[in-house]
PDB file of N, CA and C in Angstrom:
ATOM      1  N   MET A1292      94.447  94.827 116.992  1.00 37.00           N
ATOM      2  CA  MET A1292      93.149  95.024 116.384  1.00 37.00           C
ATOM      3  C   MET A1292      93.337  95.175 114.879  1.00 37.00           C
ATOM      4  N   SER A1293      92.606  94.397 114.098  1.00 36.00           N
ATOM      5  CA  SER A1293      92.748  94.469 112.649  1.00 36.00           C
ATOM      6  C   SER A1293      91.674  95.368 112.062  1.00 36.00           C
ATOM      7  N   THR A1294      91.979  95.921 110.912  1.00 42.00           N
ATOM      8  CA  THR A1294      91.054  96.799 110.210  1.00 42.00           C
ATOM      9  C   THR A1294      90.560  96.081 108.975  1.00 42.00           C
ATOM     10  N   LYS A1295      89.259  96.071 108.781  1.00 46.00           N
ATOM     11  CA  LYS A1295      88.698  95.451 107.594  1.00 46.00           C
ATOM     12  C   LYS A1295      89.071  96.291 106.374  1.00 46.00           C
ATOM     13  N   ARG A1296      89.546  95.648 105.326  1.00 42.00           N
ATOM     14  CA  ARG A1296      89.988  96.362 104.128  1.00 42.00           C
ATOM     15  C   ARG A1296      89.160  95.970 102.922  1.00 42.00           C
ATOM     16  N   ASP A1297      88.905  96.936 102.045  1.00 49.00           N
ATOM     17  CA  ASP A1297      88.281  96.654 100.755  1.00 49.00           C
ATOM     18  C   ASP A1297      89.332  96.021  99.855  1.00 49.00           C
ATOM     19  N   ALA A1298      88.893  95.592  98.694  1.00 45.00           N
ATOM     20  CA  ALA A1298      89.823  95.038  97.716  1.00 45.00           C
ATOM     21  C   ALA A1298      90.888  96.051  97.332  1.00 45.00           C
ATOM     22  N   ASP A1299      90.553  97.347  97.397  1.00 49.00           N
ATOM     23  CA  ASP A1299      91.525  98.382  97.042  1.00 49.00           C
ATOM     24  C   ASP A1299      92.403  98.791  98.223  1.00 49.00           C
ATOM     25  N   GLY A1300      92.189  98.155  99.393  1.00 52.00           N
ATOM     26  CA  GLY A1300      93.028  98.454 100.556  1.00 52.00           C
ATOM     27  C   GLY A1300      92.621  99.694 101.315  1.00 52.00           C
ATOM     28  N   SER A1301      91.454 100.249 101.015  1.00 58.00           N
ATOM     29  CA  SER A1301      91.053 101.506 101.640  1.00 58.00           C
ATOM     30  C   SER A1301      90.531 101.341 103.058  1.00 58.00           C
ATOM     31  N   GLY A1302      90.071 100.148 103.413  1.00 62.00           N
ATOM     32  CA  GLY A1302      89.524  99.937 104.741  1.00 62.00           C
ATOM     33  C   GLY A1302      88.154 100.555 104.923  1.00 62.00           C
ATOM     34  N   GLU A1303      87.467 100.858 103.827  1.00 72.00           N
ATOM     35  CA  GLU A1303      86.183 101.543 103.905  1.00 72.00           C
ATOM     36  C   GLU A1303      84.998 100.594 103.744  1.00 72.00           C
ATOM     37  N   SER A1304      85.254  99.309 103.671  1.00 73.00           N
ATOM     38  CA  SER A1304      84.188  98.337 103.515  1.00 73.00           C
ATOM     39  C   SER A1304      83.269  98.353 104.727  1.00 73.00           C
ATOM     40  N   GLY A1305      81.974  98.419 104.478  1.00 85.00           N
ATOM     41  CA  GLY A1305      81.007  98.369 105.556  1.00 85.00           C
ATOM     42  C   GLY A1305      80.765  99.678 106.265  1.00 85.00           C
ATOM     43  N   LEU A1306      81.465 100.735 105.887  1.00 88.00           N
ATOM     44  CA  LEU A1306      81.265 102.042 106.522  1.00 88.00           C
ATOM     45  C   LEU A1306      80.145 102.798 105.822  1.00 88.00           C
ATOM     46  N   SER A1307      79.476 103.657 106.562  1.00 89.00           N
ATOM     47  CA  SER A1307      78.470 104.510 105.939  1.00 89.00           C
ATOM     48  C   SER A1307      79.170 105.543 105.053  1.00 89.00           C
ATOM     49  N   VAL A1308      78.430 106.130 104.159  1.00 88.00           N
ATOM     50  CA  VAL A1308      78.990 107.151 103.262  1.00 88.00           C
ATOM     51  C   VAL A1308      79.523 108.323 104.081  1.00 88.00           C
ATOM     52  N   VAL A1309      78.836 108.665 105.148  1.00 88.00           N
ATOM     53  CA  VAL A1309      79.278 109.760 106.014  1.00 88.00           C
ATOM     54  C   VAL A1309      80.626 109.412 106.652  1.00 88.00           C
ATOM     55  N   ASP A1310      80.771 108.179 107.140  1.00 91.00           N
ATOM     56  CA  ASP A1310      82.032 107.753 107.744  1.00 91.00           C
ATOM     57  C   ASP A1310      83.166 107.761 106.718  1.00 91.00           C
ATOM     58  N   VAL A1311      82.858 107.363 105.499  1.00 89.00           N
ATOM     59  CA  VAL A1311      83.864 107.379 104.433  1.00 89.00           C
ATOM     60  C   VAL A1311      84.320 108.813 104.186  1.00 89.00           C
ATOM     61  N   ALA A1312      83.368 109.751 104.103  1.00 89.00           N
ATOM     62  CA  ALA A1312      83.707 111.163 103.876  1.00 89.00           C
ATOM     63  C   ALA A1312      84.571 111.688 105.012  1.00 89.00           C
ATOM     64  N   ILE A1313      84.193 111.386 106.246  1.00 90.00           N
ATOM     65  CA  ILE A1313      84.961 111.847 107.402  1.00 90.00           C
ATOM     66  C   ILE A1313      86.368 111.275 107.365  1.00 90.00           C
ATOM     67  N   ASN A1314      86.494 109.983 107.090  1.00 92.00           N
ATOM     68  CA  ASN A1314      87.820 109.354 107.054  1.00 92.00           C
ATOM     69  C   ASN A1314      88.705 109.954 105.963  1.00 92.00           C
ATOM     70  N   ARG A1315      88.125 110.187 104.803  1.00 91.00           N
ATOM     71  CA  ARG A1315      88.912 110.763 103.703  1.00 91.00           C
ATOM     72  C   ARG A1315      89.354 112.188 104.025  1.00 91.00           C
ATOM     73  N   LEU A1316      88.476 112.979 104.632  1.00 90.00           N
ATOM     74  CA  LEU A1316      88.860 114.339 105.022  1.00 90.00           C
ATOM     75  C   LEU A1316      89.922 114.315 106.117  1.00 90.00           C
ATOM     76  N   LYS A1317      89.770 113.424 107.099  1.00 92.00           N
ATOM     77  CA  LYS A1317      90.769 113.308 108.173  1.00 92.00           C
ATOM     78  C   LYS A1317      92.142 112.998 107.610  1.00 92.00           C
ATOM     79  N   LYS A1318      92.197 112.065 106.669  1.00 93.00           N
ATOM     80  CA  LYS A1318      93.486 111.691 106.061  1.00 93.00           C
ATOM     81  C   LYS A1318      94.137 112.889 105.389  1.00 93.00           C
ATOM     82  N   ARG A1319      93.332 113.691 104.700  1.00 91.00           N
ATOM     83  CA  ARG A1319      93.880 114.861 104.006  1.00 91.00           C
ATOM     84  C   ARG A1319      94.348 115.923 104.995  1.00 91.00           C
ATOM     85  N   ILE A1320      93.635 116.076 106.094  1.00 91.00           N
ATOM     86  CA  ILE A1320      94.046 117.031 107.121  1.00 91.00           C
ATOM     87  C   ILE A1320      95.323 116.553 107.794  1.00 91.00           C
ATOM     88  N   GLU A1321      95.355 115.271 108.163  1.00 93.00           N
ATOM     89  CA  GLU A1321      96.525 114.715 108.840  1.00 93.00           C
ATOM     90  C   GLU A1321      97.773 114.739 107.959  1.00 93.00           C
ATOM     91  N   SER A1322      97.585 114.662 106.641  1.00 95.00           N
ATOM     92  CA  SER A1322      98.722 114.683 105.722  1.00 95.00           C
ATOM     93  C   SER A1322      99.267 116.092 105.523  1.00 95.00           C
ATOM     94  N   GLY A1323      98.532 117.090 106.036  1.00 93.00           N
ATOM     95  CA  GLY A1323      98.971 118.471 105.882  1.00 93.00           C
ATOM     96  C   GLY A1323      98.430 119.147 104.641  1.00 93.00           C
ATOM     97  N   GLU A1324      97.594 118.428 103.904  1.00 92.00           N
ATOM     98  CA  GLU A1324      97.025 119.010 102.689  1.00 92.00           C
ATOM     99  C   GLU A1324      96.151 120.223 103.018  1.00 92.00           C
ATOM    100  N   PHE A1325      95.443 120.145 104.136  1.00 89.00           N
ATOM    101  CA  PHE A1325      94.658 121.272 104.626  1.00 89.00           C
ATOM    102  C   PHE A1325      95.302 121.757 105.915  1.00 89.00           C
ATOM    103  N   THR A1326      95.552 123.042 105.993  1.00 87.00           N
ATOM    104  CA  THR A1326      96.183 123.610 107.182  1.00 87.00           C
ATOM    105  C   THR A1326      95.127 124.309 108.042  1.00 87.00           C
ATOM    106  N   PRO A1327      95.419 124.511 109.327  1.00 86.00           N
ATOM    107  CA  PRO A1327      94.452 125.189 110.199  1.00 86.00           C
ATOM    108  C   PRO A1327      94.052 126.546 109.624  1.00 86.00           C
ATOM    109  N   GLY A1328      92.757 126.788 109.590  1.00 91.00           N
ATOM    110  CA  GLY A1328      92.234 128.056 109.097  1.00 91.00           C
ATOM    111  C   GLY A1328      92.038 128.110 107.595  1.00 91.00           C
ATOM    112  N   GLN A1329      92.570 127.128 106.884  1.00 90.00           N
ATOM    113  CA  GLN A1329      92.427 127.117 105.430  1.00 90.00           C
ATOM    114  C   GLN A1329      90.998 126.737 105.060  1.00 90.00           C
ATOM    115  N   ARG A1330      90.466 127.398 104.067  1.00 92.00           N
ATOM    116  CA  ARG A1330      89.129 127.071 103.596  1.00 92.00           C
ATOM    117  C   ARG A1330      89.181 125.784 102.780  1.00 92.00           C
ATOM    118  N   LEU A1331      88.125 125.004 102.895  1.00 90.00           N
ATOM    119  CA  LEU A1331      88.008 123.800 102.079  1.00 90.00           C
ATOM    120  C   LEU A1331      87.658 124.206 100.655  1.00 90.00           C
ATOM    121  N   PRO A1332      87.953 123.331  99.688  1.00 92.00           N
ATOM    122  CA  PRO A1332      87.565 123.626  98.303  1.00 92.00           C
ATOM    123  C   PRO A1332      86.045 123.731  98.188  1.00 92.00           C
ATOM    124  N   PRO A1333      85.560 124.307  97.093  1.00 95.00           N
ATOM    125  CA  PRO A1333      84.117 124.361  96.882  1.00 95.00           C
ATOM    126  C   PRO A1333      83.505 122.955  96.958  1.00 95.00           C
ATOM    127  N   GLU A1334      82.249 122.909  97.365  1.00 93.00           N
ATOM    128  CA  GLU A1334      81.570 121.634  97.588  1.00 93.00           C
ATOM    129  C   GLU A1334      81.669 120.684  96.392  1.00 93.00           C
ATOM    130  N   THR A1335      81.418 121.185  95.196  1.00 94.00           N
ATOM    131  CA  THR A1335      81.463 120.342  94.000  1.00 94.00           C
ATOM    132  C   THR A1335      82.849 119.757  93.800  1.00 94.00           C
ATOM    133  N   ALA A1336      83.871 120.580  93.926  1.00 95.00           N
ATOM    134  CA  ALA A1336      85.243 120.112  93.746  1.00 95.00           C
ATOM    135  C   ALA A1336      85.617 119.093  94.817  1.00 95.00           C
ATOM    136  N   LEU A1337      85.268 119.366  96.061  1.00 91.00           N
ATOM    137  CA  LEU A1337      85.604 118.460  97.153  1.00 91.00           C
ATOM    138  C   LEU A1337      84.881 117.123  96.983  1.00 91.00           C
ATOM    139  N   ALA A1338      83.623 117.149  96.584  1.00 92.00           N
ATOM    140  CA  ALA A1338      82.875 115.906  96.353  1.00 92.00           C
ATOM    141  C   ALA A1338      83.556 115.077  95.265  1.00 92.00           C
ATOM    142  N   ASN A1339      83.979 115.728  94.203  1.00 93.00           N
ATOM    143  CA  ASN A1339      84.680 115.013  93.127  1.00 93.00           C
ATOM    144  C   ASN A1339      85.997 114.435  93.613  1.00 93.00           C
ATOM    145  N   GLU A1340      86.758 115.214  94.358  1.00 90.00           N
ATOM    146  CA  GLU A1340      88.060 114.758  94.862  1.00 90.00           C
ATOM    147  C   GLU A1340      87.914 113.584  95.821  1.00 90.00           C
ATOM    148  N   LEU A1341      86.853 113.594  96.627  1.00 87.00           N
ATOM    149  CA  LEU A1341      86.628 112.522  97.601  1.00 87.00           C
ATOM    150  C   LEU A1341      85.833 111.361  97.017  1.00 87.00           C
ATOM    151  N   GLU A1342      85.448 111.497  95.742  1.00 88.00           N
ATOM    152  CA  GLU A1342      84.676 110.479  95.039  1.00 88.00           C
ATOM    153  C   GLU A1342      83.355 110.183  95.749  1.00 88.00           C
ATOM    154  N   LEU A1343      82.660 111.261  96.123  1.00 88.00           N
ATOM    155  CA  LEU A1343      81.368 111.173  96.788  1.00 88.00           C
ATOM    156  C   LEU A1343      80.380 112.071  96.063  1.00 88.00           C
ATOM    157  N   SER A1344      79.113 111.819  96.262  1.00 90.00           N
ATOM    158  CA  SER A1344      78.117 112.725  95.701  1.00 90.00           C
ATOM    159  C   SER A1344      78.044 113.972  96.582  1.00 90.00           C
ATOM    160  N   ARG A1345      77.558 115.061  96.015  1.00 91.00           N
ATOM    161  CA  ARG A1345      77.422 116.290  96.812  1.00 91.00           C
ATOM    162  C   ARG A1345      76.499 116.098  98.002  1.00 91.00           C
ATOM    163  N   PRO A1346      75.336 115.441  97.832  1.00 89.00           N
ATOM    164  CA  PRO A1346      74.470 115.234  99.006  1.00 89.00           C
ATOM    165  C   PRO A1346      75.160 114.420 100.108  1.00 89.00           C
ATOM    166  N   SER A1347      75.978 113.457  99.725  1.00 84.00           N
ATOM    167  CA  SER A1347      76.694 112.663 100.739  1.00 84.00           C
ATOM    168  C   SER A1347      77.715 113.502 101.487  1.00 84.00           C
ATOM    169  N   LEU A1348      78.313 114.444 100.778  1.00 83.00           N
ATOM    170  CA  LEU A1348      79.306 115.303 101.397  1.00 83.00           C
ATOM    171  C   LEU A1348      78.665 116.280 102.371  1.00 83.00           C
ATOM    172  N   ARG A1349      77.461 116.711 102.069  1.00 84.00           N
ATOM    173  CA  ARG A1349      76.767 117.682 102.914  1.00 84.00           C
ATOM    174  C   ARG A1349      76.477 117.081 104.257  1.00 84.00           C
TER     175      ARG A1349
END
């Protein structure tokens, strides 16, 4: 099964903004950047880090 990729190789082409946010958070969790029980960064900071608007992140 192939994954559709954007020009930047992210594979986020055609996904909703919500799906993009979920995928980006999953990658960070799977990489160990966030550990179980750890609080997420403040909403504004997380939106900036994920390159999403705050309303999209909510």
